[in-house]
Amino acid sequence: MLKKLLASRYRLLAFLYFLIVAISFVTRVALLISSFRQLDPNPFQFLGIFLIGWFNDTLMSTFFLIPFVLYLWLVPNRLYYKKWFRFITYGLCFVATALLLFNAVSEWLFWDEFSTRYNFIAVDYLIYTTEVIGNIWQSYPIVPLLIGILVCSILVLVFSKKHIKNDETQRFRFGRRSLITLALLLLPVLVFLLGSNGAKKFSSNQYASELSGNGIYDFGSAFIHNELDYDQFYAKAPIHDIFTTVRKAVSSNNSTFLSDSLTSITRKIDYPGAQHSYNLVMISVESLSGDFLSRFGNTEHITPNLDSLANQGLFFDHLFATGTRTVRGLEALSISLPPTPGQSVVKRPNNENKFSLGSVLRSKGYTTQYIYGGYGYFDNMNYFFGNNGYQVIDRSAITDKKDIHYENIWGVADEDLFTLAGKTFDANYKLRKPFFSQVMTTSNHRPFTYPDGRIDIPSHTGRQGAVKYTDYAIGKFINDSRSKPWFKNTIFVIVADHCASSAGKTELPIKNYRIPMIVYAPGIIKPQTYSGLTSQIDIPPTLLGLLNVSYTSKFFGFDVFHTPASQRRAFISTYQNLGYLKGDQLVILSPQQKIEAFKVDTNSFATTPIKSSPLITNEAISYYQSASYLLRHQLYQFVK
């Protein structure tokens, strides 16, 4: 039977399956070569990469071949075997080849940026096609790549025509084709119901695991699991237990809980004396890894202005980002919430009126703003900030073309963003009330372009130039602000949204979540270095502490200067893996109720698997489960 199938029109499916496996194999080899230094010298690891890779390619093929299965089923024999109709079959093969090659190139570009197969980031890219396509167009030689794909697709078709052509004597009637089609379509159904991309997690080396994956199959998995219900997928504990643990964990020497309700973490935060009416300017810097600064050992001197400000201000050197995307950083910096699984709150439905830093300061008499150099519809920023206590000011507010020296698909150059911010602060000053403004930069993002003549690294040459340009723009902004009447009364906070890269040999490489923060305010903040463990979600309450603002809090974060060292912890995550770092231990919660624990070298941040500590594991579960619970039940709302 199999011999007859392979001689019949179904020979086409065999050819396409071979094509899928071959292109996937070449792609895997290319990605492996590019990441070879990150792999362990273990022959079984390489065997796993290709054997499990072949398995994942096969799973993907069951879905990819569905249109061709339907085509072979529905086209009658009287048409299929006509000579002129063969060109339709050849045309479909050409399209399939082009799509597979296009995907191979796309996977290479995605790997070059993120060192991983397609994941939830690729799913997000489907939504913002203008920015994403524009970014790709400005970053890579798209026309030559497309021409190359076209030429290769033609060559594949020319050399494979004889493998597509079948024996015309092996004709199957519609009824028999229907049985074959039913069997073939049952395969993707079974894969959908029973399969997963979990097989690729065969190695503790994350690069090896990702190499064994299949991009298209992983994309489908990320699309399906882009929203994850904590209670369904993660380890959990009784509600009473988790909130008892969290209430103890977030308490401080200046806090009082306002309710004995089982699920309430609402507490009064008291600071002695009057509130300081300082202005607060938070500059959240795109992809500012700690490794870029000389304070973290960098010797390239690409952040001279930030290095200088770090020496003149309050510098945090053990601060960790909650995630790997801007929206995760914005979530942490605005609503002080642990990174719950799935998509960031910034992009979720029903994300209005959350308990936010902007809402707290607005209730205390502040003008509160979110200022962005691009168009704020991207990543749902306009809606989120506009409905959570901030006035949104984005690229559309720049009406004078003289104020734009350069722009790319993401927005105006950072110096132009700061020009907009400066004009906004001048207007705020005239209102005779304090202001809080969060400014989000964009220049440190591929395609890494910026105005000529600002720094000694040409535009469009890579990340280091973009970092140095952003550093230049921040330095220029601070210097220009010194002559402003609001400068002496302003606290500047410079903090990264996330690191430039989160890729590493482990699923959650701690070092790649380490970000810098500088609090600069001459005459207000004394120069010092704070080395206590700090989470990105601790920034909002810590800043409120610097302002001496007493308030009612629902924040999961706390003022690090009023919290014992024994309670300090950090949260790091991807959209699926939830990490909890405390002391020298890291607990990772993953789907299917998986729990892993690691001992952390406090100098190198290298991790070694250990048996999980019941106490720290309970804290990790409690934080993440309670945060998810409050969001799901709309209990994390701002109430005046």
XYZ file of C-alpha atoms in Angstrom:
640
model
C 0.000 0.000 0.000
C 2.790 2.403 0.939
C 4.564 1.735 -2.358
C 1.396 2.532 -4.293
C 0.871 5.714 -2.282
C 4.401 6.912 -3.012
C 3.908 6.180 -6.702
C 0.567 8.003 -6.832
C -0.288 11.668 -6.525
C 0.580 11.389 -2.814
C 4.221 11.329 -3.839
C 3.898 15.097 -3.631
C 3.463 14.903 0.163
C 6.589 12.771 0.514
C 8.566 15.317 -1.482
C 7.251 18.226 0.592
C 7.997 16.390 3.846
C 11.564 15.782 2.682
C 11.809 19.464 1.724
C 10.616 20.562 5.168
C 13.113 18.310 6.935
C 15.979 19.314 4.644
C 15.444 23.074 4.990
C 14.932 22.704 8.739
C 18.147 20.685 8.986
C 20.162 23.319 7.127
C 18.603 26.065 9.256
C 19.444 24.149 12.425
C 23.051 23.670 11.326
C 23.397 27.381 10.532
C 21.973 28.407 13.911
C 24.171 25.839 15.651
C 27.310 27.217 14.016
C 26.379 30.763 15.067
C 25.917 29.651 18.692
C 28.546 26.922 18.849
C 30.515 28.550 21.675
C 27.425 28.503 23.882
C 26.973 24.737 23.599
C 28.471 22.085 25.849
C 31.099 19.707 24.384
C 28.797 16.721 24.751
C 28.138 14.405 21.749
C 24.781 13.317 23.196
C 23.707 16.952 23.262
C 24.362 17.307 19.543
C 22.597 14.011 18.894
C 19.595 15.311 20.821
C 19.583 18.562 18.887
C 19.163 16.750 15.576
C 17.025 13.781 16.628
C 14.565 15.831 18.650
C 14.810 18.501 15.968
C 13.721 15.974 13.350
C 10.829 14.937 15.607
C 9.679 18.574 15.969
C 10.059 19.133 12.216
C 7.798 16.137 11.663
C 5.183 17.497 14.049
C 5.259 20.823 12.216
C 4.903 19.108 8.847
C 1.526 17.599 9.813
C 0.111 21.131 9.925
C 2.074 22.590 7.025
C 0.864 19.823 4.675
C -2.859 20.265 5.424
C -3.561 22.480 2.340
C -1.791 19.954 0.097
C -3.702 17.031 1.609
C -6.955 18.849 0.815
C -5.699 19.697 -2.683
C -4.847 16.079 -3.463
C -8.197 14.970 -2.085
C -10.478 17.395 -3.925
C -8.901 17.622 -7.394
C -10.515 14.936 -9.615
C -8.390 12.529 -11.662
C -9.661 13.967 -14.951
C -7.975 17.273 -14.069
C -5.014 16.230 -11.970
C -3.407 14.118 -14.675
C -3.728 16.628 -17.514
C -0.352 17.986 -18.615
C -1.364 21.626 -18.264
C -2.654 21.017 -14.724
C 0.801 19.890 -13.615
C 1.898 23.515 -13.724
C -0.557 24.265 -10.925
C 1.067 21.530 -8.849
C 4.504 22.906 -9.694
C 3.306 26.394 -8.755
C 2.104 25.188 -5.372
C 5.455 23.499 -4.770
C 7.212 26.722 -5.678
C 5.073 28.659 -3.181
C 5.709 26.049 -0.483
C 9.460 26.178 -1.110
C 9.494 29.967 -1.051
C 7.555 30.029 2.221
C 9.886 27.524 3.846
C 12.980 29.423 2.711
C 11.440 32.733 3.778
C 10.774 31.225 7.190
C 14.369 29.933 7.369
C 15.704 33.441 6.724
C 13.217 34.897 9.222
C 14.331 32.394 11.848
C 17.932 33.401 11.288
C 17.070 37.082 11.754
C 14.968 36.331 14.834
C 17.772 34.216 16.304
C 20.259 36.987 15.560
C 18.128 39.352 17.671
C 16.874 37.082 20.463
C 18.990 33.862 20.362
C 15.837 31.762 20.411
C 13.256 30.207 18.124
C 9.981 32.026 17.574
C 8.201 32.743 20.839
C 5.603 35.141 22.215
C 7.609 38.071 20.822
C 6.984 36.781 17.301
C 3.285 36.499 18.124
C 3.276 40.135 19.241
C 4.923 41.082 15.978
C 1.797 39.996 14.111
C -0.121 42.833 15.745
C 2.267 45.701 15.011
C 3.164 44.936 11.424
C 3.967 48.555 10.500
C 6.707 48.901 13.119
C 8.009 45.374 12.730
C 8.184 45.399 8.942
C 9.699 48.869 9.063
C 12.287 47.718 11.599
C 13.223 44.715 9.473
C 13.382 46.849 6.317
C 15.681 49.380 7.991
C 17.865 46.737 9.650
C 18.537 44.131 6.964
C 19.173 43.930 3.175
C 15.629 42.777 2.441
C 15.649 43.096 -1.372
C 18.751 40.892 -1.881
C 17.339 38.367 0.597
C 14.012 38.179 -1.244
C 15.781 37.817 -4.579
C 17.895 35.029 -3.110
C 14.777 33.244 -1.829
C 13.133 33.565 -5.252
C 16.186 32.194 -7.093
C 16.650 29.296 -4.658
C 12.948 28.407 -4.916
C 13.187 28.250 -8.707
C 16.306 26.077 -8.534
C 14.674 23.688 -6.064
C 11.672 23.351 -8.369
C 13.792 22.768 -11.461
C 15.822 20.000 -9.814
C 12.855 18.363 -8.110
C 10.266 18.165 -10.919
C 11.028 14.511 -11.521
C 10.449 13.764 -7.837
C 7.061 15.450 -7.923
C 5.811 13.727 -11.060
C 3.960 10.506 -10.236
C 2.895 7.280 -11.964
C -0.363 8.070 -13.756
C -1.471 4.435 -13.558
C -1.729 4.683 -9.772
C -5.010 6.560 -9.640
C -7.221 6.591 -6.557
C -10.953 7.244 -6.760
C -12.565 9.907 -4.581
C -13.781 7.407 -1.978
C -10.331 5.955 -1.438
C -8.780 9.405 -1.421
C -11.289 10.359 1.258
C -10.082 7.544 3.519
C -6.455 8.540 2.961
C -7.318 12.187 3.626
C -9.131 11.304 6.846
C -6.093 9.394 8.075
C -3.709 12.191 7.128
C -5.857 14.916 8.718
C -6.125 12.871 11.873
C -2.366 13.344 12.389
C -2.434 17.140 13.026
C -5.498 16.673 15.231
C -3.599 14.183 17.373
C -0.551 16.437 17.457
C -2.734 19.372 18.534
C -4.444 17.357 21.273
C -1.511 15.325 22.530
C 1.656 17.027 21.324
C 3.621 19.948 22.690
C 6.962 21.583 22.098
C 8.132 20.323 25.477
C 10.288 17.651 23.867
C 12.844 20.275 22.946
C 13.592 20.916 26.622
C 15.858 17.870 26.723
C 18.944 19.772 27.854
C 19.833 22.107 30.701
C 21.610 24.198 28.052
C 18.963 26.561 26.734
C 20.748 27.043 23.405
C 20.655 23.282 22.761
C 16.971 23.136 23.645
C 16.111 26.003 21.309
C 18.162 24.510 18.470
C 16.162 21.283 18.696
C 12.932 23.202 18.236
C 11.117 24.086 15.038
C 10.332 27.745 14.540
C 6.910 27.348 12.940
C 5.816 24.756 15.488
C 7.094 26.899 18.365
C 5.264 29.892 16.929
C 2.001 27.961 17.004
C 2.631 26.906 20.591
C 3.399 30.503 21.647
C 0.243 31.721 19.909
C -1.913 29.226 21.796
C -0.242 29.806 25.169
C 0.207 33.572 24.960
C -2.243 33.861 27.848
C -1.713 31.385 30.676
C -4.030 30.845 33.620
C -1.838 30.502 36.686
C -4.158 28.136 38.537
C -4.407 25.832 35.538
C -0.725 25.571 34.619
C 1.391 26.324 37.709
C 2.046 24.941 41.165
C -0.371 26.464 43.645
C -1.347 26.488 47.303
C -4.540 27.269 49.258
C -5.635 30.907 48.998
C -5.419 31.432 52.751
C -1.837 30.200 52.825
C -0.546 32.264 49.920
C -2.001 35.542 51.162
C -0.766 34.875 54.681
C 2.719 34.462 53.223
C 2.488 37.523 50.966
C 1.126 39.797 53.688
C 4.130 38.904 55.802
C 6.508 39.330 52.853
C 5.327 42.850 51.901
C 5.064 44.213 55.431
C 7.582 46.831 56.535
C 8.430 48.850 59.599
C 6.313 51.760 58.376
C 3.263 49.863 57.095
C -0.074 48.930 58.641
C -2.599 46.620 57.006
C -6.004 48.254 56.661
C -8.068 45.096 56.409
C -8.165 41.605 57.846
C -9.722 40.368 54.611
C -8.225 37.101 53.429
C -7.175 38.454 50.037
C -6.142 42.022 50.906
C -2.598 43.358 50.896
C -3.835 46.963 51.201
C -1.768 48.793 53.776
C -1.037 52.311 54.953
C 2.523 53.463 54.334
C 3.572 56.230 56.715
C 6.605 58.506 56.548
C 7.249 61.036 59.322
C 7.136 64.685 58.397
C 5.737 66.503 55.398
C 5.644 65.284 51.832
C 8.475 66.613 49.651
C 7.138 68.384 46.583
C 10.030 67.376 44.377
C 9.427 66.846 40.688
C 10.113 63.292 39.582
C 11.424 62.477 36.095
C 11.819 58.787 35.351
C 13.767 57.991 32.184
C 13.145 54.371 31.249
C 15.885 53.475 28.799
C 15.340 50.914 26.069
C 17.476 47.757 26.523
C 20.063 49.280 28.866
C 21.943 46.231 30.143
C 24.055 46.782 33.213
C 27.040 45.402 31.293
C 27.156 48.559 29.173
C 28.276 50.697 32.139
C 31.820 50.902 33.443
C 30.440 50.399 36.959
C 29.669 46.836 35.869
C 33.087 46.285 34.335
C 32.602 47.530 30.774
C 35.862 48.828 29.273
C 34.501 50.245 25.987
C 33.526 53.624 27.522
C 30.215 53.796 25.657
C 28.306 55.365 28.583
C 30.502 58.256 29.793
C 27.534 60.401 30.828
C 25.738 57.639 32.695
C 28.997 56.627 34.377
C 29.454 60.208 35.547
C 25.866 60.475 36.790
C 26.239 57.133 38.599
C 29.171 58.563 40.557
C 27.205 61.709 41.420
C 23.937 60.038 42.414
C 22.369 57.063 44.127
C 23.380 53.995 42.112
C 21.663 50.606 42.379
C 23.972 47.782 41.353
C 21.849 44.741 42.305
C 18.619 45.611 40.529
C 16.911 43.016 38.332
C 14.374 43.509 35.540
C 11.194 41.479 35.758
C 11.158 40.434 32.101
C 12.618 40.638 28.625
C 10.236 43.078 26.934
C 9.535 46.789 27.263
C 5.948 46.104 28.314
C 7.205 44.058 31.260
C 9.422 46.908 32.359
C 6.586 49.413 31.979
C 4.324 47.127 33.994
C 6.829 46.870 36.846
C 7.646 50.595 36.855
C 4.005 51.669 36.855
C 1.961 49.135 38.862
C 4.679 47.343 40.890
C 3.322 43.885 40.118
C 5.210 40.573 39.768
C 5.285 39.364 36.143
C 2.268 37.069 35.940
C 2.382 34.381 33.193
C 1.357 35.169 29.646
C 1.126 38.688 28.319
C 1.986 41.823 30.282
C -0.884 43.677 31.949
C -0.049 46.597 29.642
C -1.467 44.593 26.717
C -4.270 42.684 28.421
C -7.971 43.511 28.257
C -9.579 45.047 31.364
C -6.316 46.717 32.375
C -7.874 50.029 33.364
C -7.684 51.767 36.749
C -4.924 49.588 38.171
C -3.094 50.687 41.290
C -0.273 52.706 39.736
C 2.505 55.109 40.633
C 0.845 57.700 38.404
C -2.484 57.352 40.199
C -0.874 57.681 43.634
C 1.062 60.828 42.705
C -1.906 62.339 40.877
C -3.953 61.899 44.059
C -1.183 63.758 45.904
C -1.444 66.814 43.656
C 1.076 65.912 40.957
C 0.796 66.386 37.216
C 1.487 62.884 35.896
C 2.608 62.038 32.349
C 3.950 59.307 30.128
C 6.134 60.672 27.314
C 7.140 58.472 24.384
C 9.119 59.218 21.231
C 7.103 56.844 19.039
C 3.396 56.448 18.460
C 1.865 55.193 21.676
C -0.611 52.817 20.086
C 2.350 50.440 19.843
C 2.200 47.831 22.607
C -1.062 49.429 23.798
C 0.885 52.114 25.693
C -1.576 54.951 25.000
C -4.542 53.019 26.322
C -2.787 51.544 29.345
C -1.171 54.728 30.627
C -4.122 56.888 29.615
C -6.405 54.750 31.767
C -4.079 54.358 34.726
C -3.373 57.838 35.993
C -1.135 59.319 33.293
C -1.523 61.884 30.550
C 0.026 60.367 27.428
C 2.276 62.509 25.231
C 3.739 60.719 22.209
C 5.298 61.352 18.803
C 2.122 63.045 17.541
C 2.731 65.929 19.984
C 5.780 67.049 17.967
C 4.229 69.396 15.439
C 7.287 71.477 14.539
C 9.531 69.626 12.068
C 12.497 71.651 13.342
C 12.290 69.615 16.538
C 12.989 66.371 14.684
C 16.628 65.770 13.754
C 16.139 62.105 12.972
C 13.523 59.381 13.179
C 13.166 55.719 12.283
C 10.274 53.299 12.415
C 10.254 53.272 16.237
C 10.103 57.032 16.706
C 12.145 60.195 16.878
C 15.768 60.222 18.021
C 16.233 60.328 21.775
C 17.533 63.906 21.715
C 14.280 64.968 20.048
C 12.301 63.017 22.645
C 14.104 64.952 25.371
C 13.396 68.233 23.587
C 9.708 67.316 23.774
C 10.119 66.343 27.427
C 11.906 69.604 28.252
C 9.156 71.699 26.702
C 6.590 69.653 28.615
C 8.412 70.232 31.908
C 8.588 73.977 31.201
C 4.804 73.978 30.767
C 4.389 71.881 33.920
C 6.454 74.373 35.925
C 4.086 77.190 34.995
C 1.238 75.268 36.637
C 2.970 75.743 40.013
C 2.479 72.130 41.062
C 4.928 69.242 41.182
C 5.065 66.875 38.248
C 5.918 63.236 37.636
C 6.860 62.284 34.094
C 8.022 58.925 32.783
C 10.024 59.260 29.576
C 10.522 56.149 27.409
C 13.455 56.158 24.963
C 13.641 54.256 21.659
C 17.050 54.787 19.999
C 18.756 51.769 21.598
C 16.760 49.424 19.406
C 17.452 47.798 16.079
C 18.081 49.251 13.449
C 20.358 51.277 15.815
C 20.171 54.496 13.822
C 20.579 58.077 15.048
C 21.705 61.527 13.823
C 25.211 61.857 12.424
C 27.895 63.848 14.167
C 26.805 63.238 17.742
C 29.191 60.474 18.747
C 32.314 58.810 17.335
C 30.464 55.648 16.224
C 28.651 55.837 12.871
C 24.908 55.231 12.801
C 23.562 51.803 11.815
C 26.691 49.948 12.935
C 25.250 48.092 15.905
C 24.133 48.140 19.502
C 27.232 49.839 20.935
C 26.680 52.939 18.828
C 23.022 53.104 19.829
C 23.930 52.796 23.504
C 26.508 55.562 23.210
C 24.039 57.789 21.361
C 21.359 57.283 24.029
C 24.000 58.074 26.648
C 24.845 61.249 24.696
C 21.162 62.253 24.527
C 20.641 61.713 28.258
C 23.798 63.664 29.086
C 22.714 66.528 26.831
C 19.255 66.559 28.394
C 20.632 66.720 31.945
C 23.057 69.502 31.002
C 20.342 71.486 29.207
C 18.061 71.056 32.215
C 20.548 72.667 34.605
C 19.493 76.114 33.392
C 15.807 75.394 33.907
C 13.958 76.824 36.938
C 12.600 73.370 37.810
C 15.986 71.593 37.817
C 17.008 72.109 41.456
C 13.682 70.738 42.637
C 13.753 67.629 40.406
C 14.795 64.038 41.059
C 15.951 62.269 37.888
C 15.655 58.497 37.799
C 17.421 56.672 34.960
C 16.547 52.987 34.744
C 16.454 50.290 32.062
C 13.196 48.690 30.955
C 15.056 45.391 30.415
C 18.418 44.110 29.215
C 19.609 44.116 25.610
C 19.603 40.318 25.589
C 18.113 37.699 27.873
C 19.657 34.738 26.048
C 21.840 32.373 27.999
C 22.664 28.744 28.619
C 19.893 28.509 31.210
C 16.211 29.361 30.831
C 16.524 32.328 33.192
C 20.152 33.535 33.096
C 20.174 35.824 36.123
C 23.060 37.981 34.940
C 21.114 38.953 31.833
C 18.337 40.465 33.952
C 20.666 42.779 35.877
C 19.965 46.407 35.036
C 21.282 49.730 36.339
C 19.379 52.518 38.046
C 20.669 55.990 38.830
C 18.818 58.462 41.059
C 20.347 61.878 40.383
C 19.370 65.047 42.203
C 22.222 67.370 43.302
C 21.439 68.858 46.688
C 18.667 66.328 47.331
C 20.172 62.854 46.918
C 23.644 62.137 48.295
C 26.012 60.092 46.094
C 26.162 56.473 47.226
C 25.853 52.913 45.955
C 23.044 50.670 47.105
C 23.952 46.985 46.756
C 20.915 45.355 48.329
C 18.890 42.952 46.201
C 16.220 44.991 44.423
C 13.404 44.046 42.083
C 12.133 46.339 39.351
C 8.750 46.271 41.103
C 10.374 47.902 44.164
C 11.120 51.092 42.246
C 7.680 52.797 42.530
C 7.395 52.445 46.344
C 11.076 53.302 46.813
C 10.624 56.516 44.827
C 7.538 57.395 46.861
C 9.738 56.929 49.912
C 12.293 59.390 48.539
C 9.430 61.864 48.115
C 8.301 61.123 51.696
C 4.794 60.415 50.426
C 2.481 58.659 52.884
C -0.165 56.707 50.996
C -2.421 53.675 50.916
C -0.638 50.921 48.992
C -1.564 47.779 47.091
C 1.915 47.484 45.598
C 3.672 44.125 45.760
C 6.935 46.041 45.776
C 8.296 47.829 48.821
C 10.599 50.688 49.744
C 13.963 48.934 49.952
C 15.239 51.499 52.461
C 12.479 50.591 54.935
C 12.506 46.828 54.483
C 14.793 44.329 56.236
C 17.398 42.569 54.093
C 15.772 39.230 54.953
C 12.676 40.183 52.941
C 14.435 41.376 49.785
C 13.881 39.312 46.646
C 13.677 39.777 42.888
C 11.413 38.482 40.139
C 12.711 37.475 36.713
C 10.660 35.853 33.997
C 9.843 34.962 30.458
C 6.193 34.751 29.491
C 6.134 31.136 30.787
C 8.969 30.692 33.294
C 8.552 32.594 36.561
C 11.716 33.095 38.580
C 12.014 34.057 42.243
C 15.469 35.086 43.464
C 16.142 35.337 47.173
C 19.550 35.224 48.816
C 21.593 32.659 46.950
C 18.623 30.629 45.688
C 16.539 30.835 42.538
C 13.198 29.035 42.230
C 11.621 28.700 38.770
C 7.934 27.921 38.322
C 6.935 26.560 34.910
C 3.787 25.120 33.267
C 2.672 21.601 34.155
C 3.249 22.546 37.831
C 7.005 22.206 37.357
C 9.304 23.561 40.083
C 13.082 23.858 39.794
C 15.591 25.282 42.244
C 19.149 26.498 41.810
C 21.958 27.737 43.996
C 23.291 31.066 42.749
C 26.902 32.180 42.808
C 26.530 35.747 44.077
C 29.566 36.920 42.084
C 29.136 35.299 38.674
C 25.379 34.580 38.973
C 26.053 31.050 37.689
C 23.452 28.534 38.823
C 23.676 24.946 40.049
C 20.582 22.714 40.398
C 19.639 21.923 44.014
C 16.701 20.548 45.943
C 14.168 23.307 46.390
C 13.775 24.987 49.763
C 10.154 24.611 50.982
C 10.217 28.112 52.470
C 11.481 29.924 49.358
C 9.351 27.777 47.039
C 6.283 28.676 49.095
C 7.146 32.359 48.830
C 7.570 32.096 45.053
C 4.215 30.357 44.622
C 2.527 32.800 46.990
C 3.752 35.913 45.204
C 2.890 34.753 41.701
C -0.397 33.042 42.564
C -1.688 35.959 44.648
C -0.757 38.497 41.953
C -2.635 36.441 39.377
C -5.577 36.090 41.762
C -5.888 39.836 42.375
C -5.724 40.594 38.657
C -8.283 37.945 37.730
C -10.759 39.167 40.361
C -10.202 42.874 39.616
C -8.857 43.480 43.132
C -5.742 45.404 42.074
C -7.684 48.591 41.378
C -6.911 52.142 42.461
C -9.422 53.572 44.932
C -9.025 57.134 46.184
